Amino acid sequence: MLTDAHCCFQAEVEETLKRIQGQKGVQGIIIVNSEGIPIKTTLDNSSTVQYAGLIHQLVMKARSTIRNIDPQNDLTFLRVRSKKNEIMIAPDKDYFLIVIQNPSD
Amino acid sequence: MPVKKRSAASSASSKGKRHPDDIFPMVLTSATQELFGCLADEDVTGENPHKLLRKDDIIQDIKTRAAVSDFSPVKQIVLDYPEDELLLVFDRDFVYGQCFYLVVTPEAKDRILNPPVLQTEEVFKNEVNKTPEPQPWIPQGSEREVDAEADTETREKLRYKFSRVRRNFGSPVCFSDRNTADAKDGYLECASYQDSRFSIKQMQRDCGMQAVPRLQSSSAQTQWKFQRNVFTQYVPRQLSDEEKENVLQSDSLKKFCTSVTPRILHTLQQVQIANVFVDSWKALGAGVEDGDWAGKVYEDLALYQAFTDQKYTNNKKISTVNWHPTIYGVIAVALMKEKEERESESTPSFILFYSFSDPSNSQLLLECPDDICAFEFCPSDPNIIVGGCINGQVVLWDISAHVIHLQGTEPRSKKVSIDTDTYDLDDNKEKTPTVHYSALSAAESSHKAPITDIQWLPPTFEVTRTGSPAENKYKISVQFVTCSPDGWIMFWDLRVQKATRQPVIDAKQTTPRSDTFKHLDRMWKPLFRISLPKINTSGEYLPLKFSLEHYTCSGNKTEDDDEINDSSEVPDYSQLRLPSAKTLTALEDVNTKLYIGTEDGEIVYADWKPVRDESGRQHSGKPLHCYRVHDGMVNTVQRSPFFKDIILTMGSFNFAIWKEGVMEDLIIQSPSSEQICTAACWSLSQPAVFFIGKKDGSIEVWNLLEKTSGPAQVQAHVTDAKITCIKPWTASSKQHFLAVTDDQGLVRVLEIPKTLHSSSRSKGSSVKKYFQLEEDRLHFYLQKVDEWEKLKKEAEEAKKRTEPEKSPKEKDQPTVPSVQEWRDHQMLEESVLKEHRLWTPPANTQDT
């Protein structure tokens, strides 16, 4: 029964990722833990590691900025728009989710 | 009882293996202790456990108390004991089982009593030995120094006793002070003096020194203002697979996913709805550069520099100006004398070279036999300059030896060294370097009227004697074309021609001339010539300006061709031979037609390829078309640098734009202007812009995309006199210049503002579309004219047929509807074109 529950959890995670991946223009999804180590990804290893490391620092910085301005505030979402694509980061207490989207696809 | 019970005693004493044989532990009652004075902890203590007992006393005690005595077990030992005193040791710690023990043998007694003492004594002795005893002094030689420094009395102290006279004893004494200097001989001085007999050289001097360290204490403290956490990672941290599995299955991850997903989906959808990456405004193409709408403010052409050379340009006008094709900032102008002056004196004429660095002095002079009306730099070798004289001769210069004068002066160069100063001074003192012409054409075979236009053939093809274009093996320009109002267009070649006479060597040569073209001098004849007979009437057209199509080689470029193209060596023209027509491959696709502007204002479209007539001789064929467009002399026929089939022609009062291939008529015509236009040129950077110079010294900038009814910008008073020539040049992407010359010998260089020279890619296509539009309009118009003609003819025929029956009024009726239709159509056309600002009122009536 324990294994069943675990499978269920895993399936939920998979299902969520599939939903996001199915959106138009999504290039990749990465789930990173609070230390910046990628847990699950749809991109190749080198890109994943690069994104995870860089974005982790960015999220830390952004979060600390928000909280420095108002300690009761917190970061809920971060969007980085560039010339070629858009990176969306949803932070949480323990993990954060990175989605890379190319809107012209 | 001298019973030898020693053994028994000894055996008795040896009970218990815990204690050695020579002592006997025993218990002493307090009575015994009192008796013998060895009370525990009083007389004998831990520190002083030894008590010597007299043997007699012990025996006495034994006798008195017999069995009760404590000493009874040791009675025999005591009796046998040789000495008088026995040792009793207080065993405080019950080491041997009892509280006292008696030392049985004297040796043991001695040992117990003495050795510890002996040991302590030895310890004391050692300690005493450690304190140092004074050693006798071992002299090392220092006592000599000590003795030397010591003060010892060399003699006894002198003693003086003063006493008063006896009778004065007891009387008060009065003491007073006196200075030694007050009384003479108050003191006796033994001054030191330097004895000249000998001198002592001080070899050594004692000097006391103390080194003091120079200390400086200072402190610093940085402010750690920006505290930031930095971390580096050399190798990315990765979780192992099972760790990942664990995390994936954790509950917190699931919660995280559920909480985060809606946000992400919402954002993704947002991006899909509105694509923020596309800038719709920009995509319209309505940027600053793209906009050609009216209302754009034009900046003026700014005066960059004016050039004049007082020595040479007095009372002279400039006929034409050219930019040096490769050297930055070098202009060449051809000076022409006034008509009256020409007839009276015969001063030499010059072509002046100016450089940007020196606006008031010319850098180089080219000597001409007569006034030059037109000259050009050779496109493949800018050191060759060909010019057409006012007497019809062609002059050739080679300035390769003197190019250094033009190149050495860089514009705004920073090397203001003494060298250049002296060079300048020398320049002033001496004349500007002059180059004599290298070759002059034969007078009888040249033009009979001034040469008004001269053009080099591009290095891509050459022309044979028969006039057919052929492949140019060497890929250098060796041929050029001249035209003159004597009615001839001549083709010239720089190379050695067949059947040459021996060149006449001119004995007196004042100025140095190059030998490059010696083979041509004085017997240079044109390759062939063509004339332009009039199409419908007799006589000939008198060409003033012409334009030929710049042919770019479309054939296969082999590696050899590229090499020849890339090599910058100047070919030796005297070695080049005119090839025979058979050896060259003919090029079929060269456009051999010319647009020619004549003295009467006609534009003639002719083919230079001579045709063979019946007798086998060749002569030039009749021109294909002639258009009467301009009123005065045509002063410019120029192809657009962007489109090779668009030609601008300029007459005295208006200009026209032609498209090659459209044989019927011109496609754009300008309204007549009030001032006489004297020069025109296309802009090199924008396809729809060209400049017109006028007689009153103003410059008009026309932009065809903006409006065709008038100039986009007029800049008045650029010069004070009539503008004779305008030439644009692109020095760099930022600097675009326009050279304007006038009747007073002044060259002005204007800088074209950015609005006029920034080009965009879309402009080219829009201009093309515009010209196409105009062409279509023309076709449409002609078509309509044809139709109208037809209708008119039909109407007339119909009228003729029905004339006896119909009244004159009815004659008009059949024509009225068609005319009415036509008029309606014209109105529609006018309104539509006006809407698009493409309306050009048909000012000139055209002969059809």
Short mmCIF file of C-alpha atoms in Angstrom, two decimals, chain A residues 6 9-10 12 16 19-20 23-24 26 35 37-40 45 49 57 76-77 79 81-83 85-86 88 90-92 95-97 99 101 103, chain B residues 228 231 233 236-239 244-245 247-261 263-265 267-272 275-277:
data_model
loop_
_atom_site.label_atom_id
_atom_site.label_comp_id
_atom_site.label_asym_id
_atom_site.label_seq_id
_atom_site.Cartn_x
_atom_site.Cartn_y
_atom_site.Cartn_z
CA HIS A 6 4.19 6.51 -3.78
CA PHE A 9 2.41 10.71 -5.93
CA GLN A 10 4.83 10.13 -8.70
CA GLU A 12 0.67 13.20 -10.03
CA THR A 16 1.52 17.93 -13.84
CA ARG A 19 0.22 19.27 -18.62
CA ILE A 20 2.78 22.01 -18.59
CA GLN A 23 1.38 23.94 -23.63
CA LYS A 24 2.35 25.75 -26.76
CA VAL A 26 7.27 25.15 -23.92
CA GLU A 35 19.94 23.89 -2.80
CA ILE A 37 20.22 20.63 -7.42
CA PRO A 38 17.95 19.59 -10.26
CA ILE A 39 15.57 16.82 -9.44
CA LYS A 40 13.58 16.30 -12.58
CA ASN A 45 21.98 17.25 -18.58
CA VAL A 49 22.77 21.89 -14.71
CA GLN A 57 21.22 32.29 -7.64
CA THR A 76 5.62 34.27 -5.73
CA PHE A 77 6.66 34.28 -9.37
CA ARG A 79 9.54 35.92 -15.24
CA ARG A 81 11.91 37.78 -20.80
CA SER A 82 14.70 37.74 -23.31
CA LYS A 83 14.97 38.23 -26.98
CA ASN A 85 12.38 33.14 -25.15
CA GLU A 86 10.90 33.56 -21.72
CA MET A 88 9.28 31.41 -15.81
CA ALA A 90 7.75 29.53 -9.60
CA PRO A 91 9.50 29.37 -6.24
CA ASP A 92 8.32 27.59 -3.19
CA TYR A 95 11.66 23.58 -4.47
CA PHE A 96 11.21 25.68 -7.49
CA LEU A 97 9.98 25.01 -10.97
CA VAL A 99 9.74 26.57 -17.37
CA GLN A 101 8.93 28.97 -23.26
CA PRO A 103 6.27 32.14 -27.62
CA ARG B 228 27.06 39.22 0.05
CA PHE B 231 29.56 30.60 -3.74
CA GLN B 233 30.78 25.47 -7.86
CA PRO B 236 27.66 20.60 -10.55
CA ARG B 237 26.11 18.83 -7.72
CA GLN B 238 23.83 16.10 -8.74
CA LEU B 239 21.69 13.82 -6.78
CA LYS B 244 15.95 11.61 -6.86
CA GLU B 245 13.50 8.82 -6.53
CA VAL B 247 12.46 13.21 -3.50
CA LEU B 248 10.11 12.51 -6.34
CA GLN B 249 8.00 10.42 -4.16
CA SER B 250 7.97 12.79 -1.28
CA ASP B 251 4.81 14.44 -0.23
CA SER B 252 6.18 17.93 -0.24
CA LEU B 253 6.96 17.70 -3.91
CA LYS B 254 3.44 16.80 -4.69
CA LYS B 255 2.13 19.70 -2.71
CA PHE B 256 4.56 21.94 -4.44
CA CYS B 257 3.44 20.80 -7.85
CA THR B 258 -0.19 21.31 -7.10
CA SER B 259 0.42 24.77 -5.77
CA VAL B 260 2.65 25.92 -8.56
CA THR B 261 0.90 24.55 -11.60
CA ARG B 263 0.40 29.96 -11.74
CA ILE B 264 2.49 28.54 -14.50
CA LEU B 265 -0.45 27.68 -16.68
CA THR B 267 1.37 32.74 -17.30
CA LEU B 268 1.81 30.45 -20.25
CA GLN B 269 -1.61 31.32 -21.42
CA GLN B 270 -0.88 35.01 -21.03
CA VAL B 271 2.08 34.75 -23.28
CA GLN B 272 0.09 32.97 -25.92
CA ASN B 275 3.08 37.89 -28.02
CA VAL B 276 5.22 40.50 -26.39
CA PHE B 277 8.22 39.79 -28.54
#
